[in-house]
Coordinates of C-alpha atoms in Angstrom, one line a residue:
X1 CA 22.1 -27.1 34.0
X2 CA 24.0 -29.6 32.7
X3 CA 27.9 -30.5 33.5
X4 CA 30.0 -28.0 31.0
X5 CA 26.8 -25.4 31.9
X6 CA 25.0 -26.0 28.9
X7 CA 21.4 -26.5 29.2
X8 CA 19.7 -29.8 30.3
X9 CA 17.5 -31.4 27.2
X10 CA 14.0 -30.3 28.9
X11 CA 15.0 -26.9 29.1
X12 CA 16.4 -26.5 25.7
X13 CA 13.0 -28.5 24.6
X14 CA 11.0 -25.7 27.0
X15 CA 12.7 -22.6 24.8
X16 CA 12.6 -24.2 21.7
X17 CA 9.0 -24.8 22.2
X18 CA 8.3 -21.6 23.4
X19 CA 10.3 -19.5 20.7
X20 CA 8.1 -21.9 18.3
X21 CA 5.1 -20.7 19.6
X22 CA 5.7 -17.3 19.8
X23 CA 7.3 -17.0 16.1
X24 CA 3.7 -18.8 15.4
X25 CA 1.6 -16.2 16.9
X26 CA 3.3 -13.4 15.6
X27 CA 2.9 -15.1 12.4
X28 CA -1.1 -15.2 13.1
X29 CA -1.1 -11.3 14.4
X30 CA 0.9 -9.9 11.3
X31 CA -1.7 -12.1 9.0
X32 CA -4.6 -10.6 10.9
X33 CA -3.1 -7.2 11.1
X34 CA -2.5 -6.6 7.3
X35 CA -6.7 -7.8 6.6
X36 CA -7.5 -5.8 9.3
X37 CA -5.3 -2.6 7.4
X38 CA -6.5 -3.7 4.1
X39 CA -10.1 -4.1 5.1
X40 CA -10.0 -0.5 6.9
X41 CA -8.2 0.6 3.0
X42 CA -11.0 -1.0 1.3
X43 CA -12.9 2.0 -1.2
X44 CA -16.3 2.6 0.2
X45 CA -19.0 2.7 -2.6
X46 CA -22.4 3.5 -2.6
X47 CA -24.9 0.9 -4.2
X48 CA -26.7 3.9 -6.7
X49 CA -26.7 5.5 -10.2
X50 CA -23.7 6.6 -10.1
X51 CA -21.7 3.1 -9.2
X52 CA -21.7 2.6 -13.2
X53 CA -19.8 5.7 -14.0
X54 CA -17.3 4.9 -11.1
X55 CA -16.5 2.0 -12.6
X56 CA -15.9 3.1 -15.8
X57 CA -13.5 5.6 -14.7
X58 CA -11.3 2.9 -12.5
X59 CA -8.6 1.2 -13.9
X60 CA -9.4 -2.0 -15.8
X61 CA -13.4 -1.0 -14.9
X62 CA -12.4 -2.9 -11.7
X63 CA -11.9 -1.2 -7.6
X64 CA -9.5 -4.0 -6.8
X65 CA -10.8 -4.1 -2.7
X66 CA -14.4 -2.5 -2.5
X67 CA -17.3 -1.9 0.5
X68 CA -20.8 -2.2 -0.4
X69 CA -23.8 -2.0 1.4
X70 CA -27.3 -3.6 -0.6
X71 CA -30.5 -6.4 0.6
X72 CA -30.2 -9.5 -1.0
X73 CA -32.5 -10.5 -3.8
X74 CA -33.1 -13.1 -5.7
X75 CA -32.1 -13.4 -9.5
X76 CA -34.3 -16.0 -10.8
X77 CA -36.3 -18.6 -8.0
X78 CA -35.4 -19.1 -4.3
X79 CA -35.0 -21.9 -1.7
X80 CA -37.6 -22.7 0.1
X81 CA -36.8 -23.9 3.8
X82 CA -37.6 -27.9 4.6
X83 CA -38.9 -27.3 8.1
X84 CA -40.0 -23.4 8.2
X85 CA -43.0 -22.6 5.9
X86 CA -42.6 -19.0 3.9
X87 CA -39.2 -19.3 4.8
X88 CA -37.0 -18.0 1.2
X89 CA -33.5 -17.4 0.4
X90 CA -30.5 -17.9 -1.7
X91 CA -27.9 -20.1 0.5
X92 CA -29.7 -23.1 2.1
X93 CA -27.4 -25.3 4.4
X94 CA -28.3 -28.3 5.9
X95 CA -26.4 -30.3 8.8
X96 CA -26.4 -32.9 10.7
X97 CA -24.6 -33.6 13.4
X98 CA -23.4 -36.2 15.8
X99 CA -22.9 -36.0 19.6
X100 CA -21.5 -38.8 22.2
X101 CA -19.8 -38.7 25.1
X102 CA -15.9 -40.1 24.6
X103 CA -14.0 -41.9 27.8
X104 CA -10.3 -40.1 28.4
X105 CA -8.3 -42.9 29.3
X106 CA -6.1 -39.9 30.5
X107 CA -8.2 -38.0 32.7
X108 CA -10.7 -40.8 33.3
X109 CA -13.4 -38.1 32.6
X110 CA -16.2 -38.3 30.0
X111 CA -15.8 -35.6 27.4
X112 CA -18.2 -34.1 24.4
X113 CA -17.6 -34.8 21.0
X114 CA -19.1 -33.5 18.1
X115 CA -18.9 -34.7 14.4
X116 CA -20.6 -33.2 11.1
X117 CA -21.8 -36.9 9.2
X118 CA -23.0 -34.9 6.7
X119 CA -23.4 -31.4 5.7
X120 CA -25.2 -30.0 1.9
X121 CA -24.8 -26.6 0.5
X122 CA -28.0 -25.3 -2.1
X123 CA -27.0 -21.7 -3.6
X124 CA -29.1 -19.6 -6.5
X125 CA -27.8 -16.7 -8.2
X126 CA -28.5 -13.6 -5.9
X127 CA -28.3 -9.8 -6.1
X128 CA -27.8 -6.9 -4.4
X129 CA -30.0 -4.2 -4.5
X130 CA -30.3 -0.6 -2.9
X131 CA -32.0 -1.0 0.6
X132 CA -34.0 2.4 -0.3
X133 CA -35.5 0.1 -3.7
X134 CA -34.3 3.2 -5.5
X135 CA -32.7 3.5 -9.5
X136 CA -32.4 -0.4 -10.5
X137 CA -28.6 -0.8 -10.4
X138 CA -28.3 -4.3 -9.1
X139 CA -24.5 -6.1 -7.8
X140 CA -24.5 -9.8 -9.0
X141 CA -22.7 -11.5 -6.0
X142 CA -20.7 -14.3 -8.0
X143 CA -19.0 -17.3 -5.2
X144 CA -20.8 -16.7 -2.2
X145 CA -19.9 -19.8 -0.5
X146 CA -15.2 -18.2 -1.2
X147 CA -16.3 -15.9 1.6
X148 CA -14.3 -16.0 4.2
X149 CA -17.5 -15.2 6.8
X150 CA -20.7 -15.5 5.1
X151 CA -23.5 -14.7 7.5
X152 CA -26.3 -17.4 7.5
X153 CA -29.0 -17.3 9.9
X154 CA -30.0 -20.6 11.8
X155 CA -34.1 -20.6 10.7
X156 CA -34.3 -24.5 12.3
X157 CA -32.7 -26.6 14.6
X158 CA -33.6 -30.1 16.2
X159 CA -32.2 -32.5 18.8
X160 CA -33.1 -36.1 18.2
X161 CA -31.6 -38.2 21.1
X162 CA -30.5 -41.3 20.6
X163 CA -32.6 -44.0 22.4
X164 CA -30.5 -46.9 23.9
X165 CA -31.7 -50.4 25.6
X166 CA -29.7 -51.5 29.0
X167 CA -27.3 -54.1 26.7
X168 CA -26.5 -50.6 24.7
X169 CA -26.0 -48.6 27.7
X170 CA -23.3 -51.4 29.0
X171 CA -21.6 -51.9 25.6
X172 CA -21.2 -47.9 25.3
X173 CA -19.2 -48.1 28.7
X174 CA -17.4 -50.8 27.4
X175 CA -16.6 -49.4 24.0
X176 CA -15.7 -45.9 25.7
X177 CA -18.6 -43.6 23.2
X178 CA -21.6 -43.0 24.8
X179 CA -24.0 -41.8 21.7
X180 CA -26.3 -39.0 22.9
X181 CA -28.1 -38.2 19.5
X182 CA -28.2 -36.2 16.6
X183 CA -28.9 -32.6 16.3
X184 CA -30.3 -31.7 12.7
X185 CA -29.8 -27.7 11.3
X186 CA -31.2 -25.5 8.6
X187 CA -29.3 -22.2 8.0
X188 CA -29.9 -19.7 5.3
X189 CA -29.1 -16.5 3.8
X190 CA -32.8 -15.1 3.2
X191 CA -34.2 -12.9 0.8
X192 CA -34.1 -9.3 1.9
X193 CA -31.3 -10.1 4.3
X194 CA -29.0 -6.7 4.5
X195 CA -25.4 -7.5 3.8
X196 CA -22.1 -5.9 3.7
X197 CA -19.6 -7.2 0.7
X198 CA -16.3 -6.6 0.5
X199 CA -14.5 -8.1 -2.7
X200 CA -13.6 -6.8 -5.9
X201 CA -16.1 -5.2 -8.0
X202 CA -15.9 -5.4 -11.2
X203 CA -18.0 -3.9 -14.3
X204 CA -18.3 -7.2 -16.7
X205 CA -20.3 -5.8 -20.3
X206 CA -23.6 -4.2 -19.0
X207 CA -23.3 -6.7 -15.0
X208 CA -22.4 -5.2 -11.8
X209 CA -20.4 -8.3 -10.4
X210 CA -18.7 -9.0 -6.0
X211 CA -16.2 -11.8 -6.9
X212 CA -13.6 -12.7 -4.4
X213 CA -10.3 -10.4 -4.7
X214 CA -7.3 -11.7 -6.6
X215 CA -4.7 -10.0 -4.1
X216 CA -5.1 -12.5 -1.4
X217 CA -7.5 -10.3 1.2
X218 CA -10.4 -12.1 2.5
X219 CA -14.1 -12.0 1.0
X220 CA -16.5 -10.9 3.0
X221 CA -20.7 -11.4 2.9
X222 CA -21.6 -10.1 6.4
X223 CA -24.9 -8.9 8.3
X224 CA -23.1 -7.0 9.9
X225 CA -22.3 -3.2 9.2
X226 CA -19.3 -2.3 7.5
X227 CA -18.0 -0.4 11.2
X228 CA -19.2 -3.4 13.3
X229 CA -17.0 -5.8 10.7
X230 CA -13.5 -3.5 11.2
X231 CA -14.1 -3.3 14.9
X232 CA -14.4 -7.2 14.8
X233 CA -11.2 -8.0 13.0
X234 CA -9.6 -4.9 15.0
X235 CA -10.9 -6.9 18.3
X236 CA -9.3 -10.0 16.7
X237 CA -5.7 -8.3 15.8
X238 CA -5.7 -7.4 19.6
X239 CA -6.3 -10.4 20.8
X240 CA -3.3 -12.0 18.9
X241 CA -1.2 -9.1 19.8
X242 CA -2.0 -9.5 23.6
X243 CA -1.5 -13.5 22.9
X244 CA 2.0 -13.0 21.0
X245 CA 3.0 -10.3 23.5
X246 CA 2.4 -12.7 26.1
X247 CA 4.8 -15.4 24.8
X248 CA 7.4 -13.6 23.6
X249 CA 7.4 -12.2 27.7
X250 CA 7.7 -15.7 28.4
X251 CA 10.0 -16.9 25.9
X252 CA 12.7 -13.9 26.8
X253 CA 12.2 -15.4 30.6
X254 CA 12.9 -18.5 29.9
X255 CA 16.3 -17.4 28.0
X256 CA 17.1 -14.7 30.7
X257 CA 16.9 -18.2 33.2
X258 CA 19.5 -20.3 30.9
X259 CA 21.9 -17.3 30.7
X260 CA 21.5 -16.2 34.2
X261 CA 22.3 -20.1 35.1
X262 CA 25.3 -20.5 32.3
X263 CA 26.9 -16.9 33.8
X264 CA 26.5 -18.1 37.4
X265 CA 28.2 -21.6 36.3
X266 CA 31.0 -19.3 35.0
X267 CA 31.6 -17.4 37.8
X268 CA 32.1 -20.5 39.9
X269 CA 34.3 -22.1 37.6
X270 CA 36.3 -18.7 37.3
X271 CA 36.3 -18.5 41.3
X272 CA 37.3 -22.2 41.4
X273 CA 40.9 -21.1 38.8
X274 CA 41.5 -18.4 41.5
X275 CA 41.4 -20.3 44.3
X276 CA 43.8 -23.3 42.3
X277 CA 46.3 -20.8 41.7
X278 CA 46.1 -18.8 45.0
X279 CA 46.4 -22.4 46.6
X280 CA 49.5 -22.7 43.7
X281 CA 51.0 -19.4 44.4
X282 CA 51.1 -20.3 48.2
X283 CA 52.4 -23.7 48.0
X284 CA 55.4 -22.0 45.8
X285 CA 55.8 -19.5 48.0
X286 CA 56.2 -21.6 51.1
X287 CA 58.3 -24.4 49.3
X288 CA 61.1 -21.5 49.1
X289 CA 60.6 -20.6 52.4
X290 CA 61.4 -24.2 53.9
X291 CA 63.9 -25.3 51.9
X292 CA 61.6 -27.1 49.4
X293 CA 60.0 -29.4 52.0
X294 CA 56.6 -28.4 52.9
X295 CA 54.4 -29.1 55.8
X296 CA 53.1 -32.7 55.6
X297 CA 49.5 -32.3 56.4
X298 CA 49.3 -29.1 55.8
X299 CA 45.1 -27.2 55.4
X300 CA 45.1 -26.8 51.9
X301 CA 43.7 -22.7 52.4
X302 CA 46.4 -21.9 54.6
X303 CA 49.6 -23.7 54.3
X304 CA 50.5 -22.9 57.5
X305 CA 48.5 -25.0 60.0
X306 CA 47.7 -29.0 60.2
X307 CA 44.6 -30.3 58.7
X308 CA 41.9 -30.7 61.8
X309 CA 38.9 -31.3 60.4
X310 CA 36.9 -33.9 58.2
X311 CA 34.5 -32.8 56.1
X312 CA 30.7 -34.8 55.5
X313 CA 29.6 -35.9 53.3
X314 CA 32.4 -35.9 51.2
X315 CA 34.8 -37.2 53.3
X316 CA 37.8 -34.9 52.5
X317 CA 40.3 -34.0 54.8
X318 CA 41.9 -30.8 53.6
X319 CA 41.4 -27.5 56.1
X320 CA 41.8 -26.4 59.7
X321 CA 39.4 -25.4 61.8
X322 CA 40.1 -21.7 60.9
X323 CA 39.6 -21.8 57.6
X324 CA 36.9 -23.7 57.7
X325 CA 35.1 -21.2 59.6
X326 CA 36.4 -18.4 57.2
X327 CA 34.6 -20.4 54.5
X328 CA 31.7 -18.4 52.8
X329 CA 28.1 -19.9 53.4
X330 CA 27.0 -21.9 51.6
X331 CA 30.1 -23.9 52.9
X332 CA 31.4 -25.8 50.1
X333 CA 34.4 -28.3 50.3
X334 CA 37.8 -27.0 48.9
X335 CA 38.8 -30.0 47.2
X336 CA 35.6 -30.9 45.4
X337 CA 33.2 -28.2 45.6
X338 CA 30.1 -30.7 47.8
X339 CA 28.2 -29.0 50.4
X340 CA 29.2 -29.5 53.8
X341 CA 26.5 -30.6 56.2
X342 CA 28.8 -31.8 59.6
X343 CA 32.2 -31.3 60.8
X344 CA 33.8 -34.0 62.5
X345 CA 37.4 -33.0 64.7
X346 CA 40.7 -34.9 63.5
X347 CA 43.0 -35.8 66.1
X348 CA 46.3 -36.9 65.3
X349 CA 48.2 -38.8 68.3

């Protein structure tokens, strides 16, 4: 604490930042909690005959925030994989990406760094159809790539390291980036793949059509179930929950520390007035009993005996030996509140 008791700039900087934090999390957790709510909402349909007619019944032939469950199959041709032979699908992505080693000038430790230098995206329209290959009632799955978690499977993956001469080598450790290569990936969603949507479905003329939802909830193309995809965002809200939880703990300790400090710099400053006007009171009181003259050198506690005793460090000459043993520990001088470390005697001749 400061002078006055107000807070010094690096703790009002430590709540400040903390109270930041914690409003930012919570922020994160209600985001995640309302998907996770909506997603658990979402109208479960079943990918069959009868999907038509539940369509034409809904409002606007459109279930706003919908579950379906189908295998992915291609509309017209597929992508063939560059590296995997009889490999087919609808989303081909290719990546490649560069890894070095980066000097901290902070920790003086060598650190990994990644970079995507490039990264292209192939899509073809796609379906999806009943997993059973029952009645042909078909979903066209319209922006694939707007889902917020669109499962691709990793069918190829390469590491080419970089080769260096000795003059390389000693110009990397110069520079501070030490390359270590390039590591070159093909990921796609294949044909027959079963996925989960979630979206809006919508009945467009005679077309079955997944589009991402207009009400702001998250698209989802998933491998995984529909179960195994609420139990993941559940697992997620948690997480943020335990996280924001957390913070705010710390945040509230942090304020219970300034406030414990300001009301402990109050109470002193109170006891301080007391003892002013006790030292006041007295002073009055024994100014009537001599006449108006008071006792030169008299301990400033008392008003009755001769001062005796220096204080150190301060310096201060201002109590008997009585009083000053009748102080409360810590001992503290009188006159300007400095901890006392020695006595020394005073002896007047």
């Amino acid at each position: 604490m400061e002078g006055g008791g107000r807070p010094s700039a690096a703790q009002a900087v430590l709540l400040a930042a903390s109270t930041a934090i914690t409003a930012l999390l919570y922020s994160v957790y209600r985001q995640k909690a309302r998907v996770a709510r909506g997603l658990e909402g979402a109208r479960k349909v079943r990918l069959d005959g009868d999907l038509r007619a539940v369509l034409l019944e809904a409002p606007g032939r459109c279930v706003p925030y919908a579950v379906i469950e189908g295998v992915v199959r291609s509309v017209k041709e597929t992508l063939s994989s560059q590296f995997v032979e009889n490999c087919k699908g609808v989303v081909q992505r290719l990546t490649l990406q560069e890894h070095k080693m980066v000097w901290n000038r902070t920790t003086h430790l060598w650190n990994d760094y990644e970079k995507v230098i490039h990264q292209r995206t192939n899509t073809t329209p796609f379906d999806l159809v009943p997993a059973e290959g029952g009645a042909g009632v078909t979903v066209r799955v319209m922006k694939p790539l707007d889902a917020a978690e669109l499962s691709l499977e990793t069918v190829y993956e390469k590491f080419h390291p970089s080769v260096q001469s000795f003059t390389d080598v000693i110009g990397h450790y110069i520079s501070g980036e030490r390359p270590k290569g390039i590591q070159e990936t093909e990921q796609m969603l294949k044909v027959g793949t079963a996925l989960t949507g979630v979206g809006e479905l919508v009945l467009d003329n005679a077309t079955i059509k997944l589009q991402p939802p207009k009400q702001g909830m998250p698209y989802y193309l998933s491998a995984l179930d529909f179960e195994s995809l609420l139990q993941k965002q559940e697992s997620s809200v948690r997480f943020w929950k335990i996280l924001t939880v957390v913070f705010g703990f710390a945040t509230c300790a942090v304020l219970f520390f300034l406030l414990r400090k300001q009301y402990r710099h109050h109470r002193e400053k109170q006891h301080l007035r007391q003892m002013q006007e006790e030292f006041r009171q007295a002073q009055e009181r024994l100014m009537n009993a001599e006449g108006g003259e008071t006792l030169k050198n008299a301990c400033v506690v008392c008003l009755s005996s001769t001062k005796s005793c220096v204080f150190l460090e301060c310096g201060h000459v201002c109590s008997c030996h009585k009083c000053y043993q009748a102080l409360p520990e810590p001992k503290k001088c009188p006159i300007c509140r400095q901890g006392i470390t020695r006595v020394v005697p005073l002896y007047n001749s």
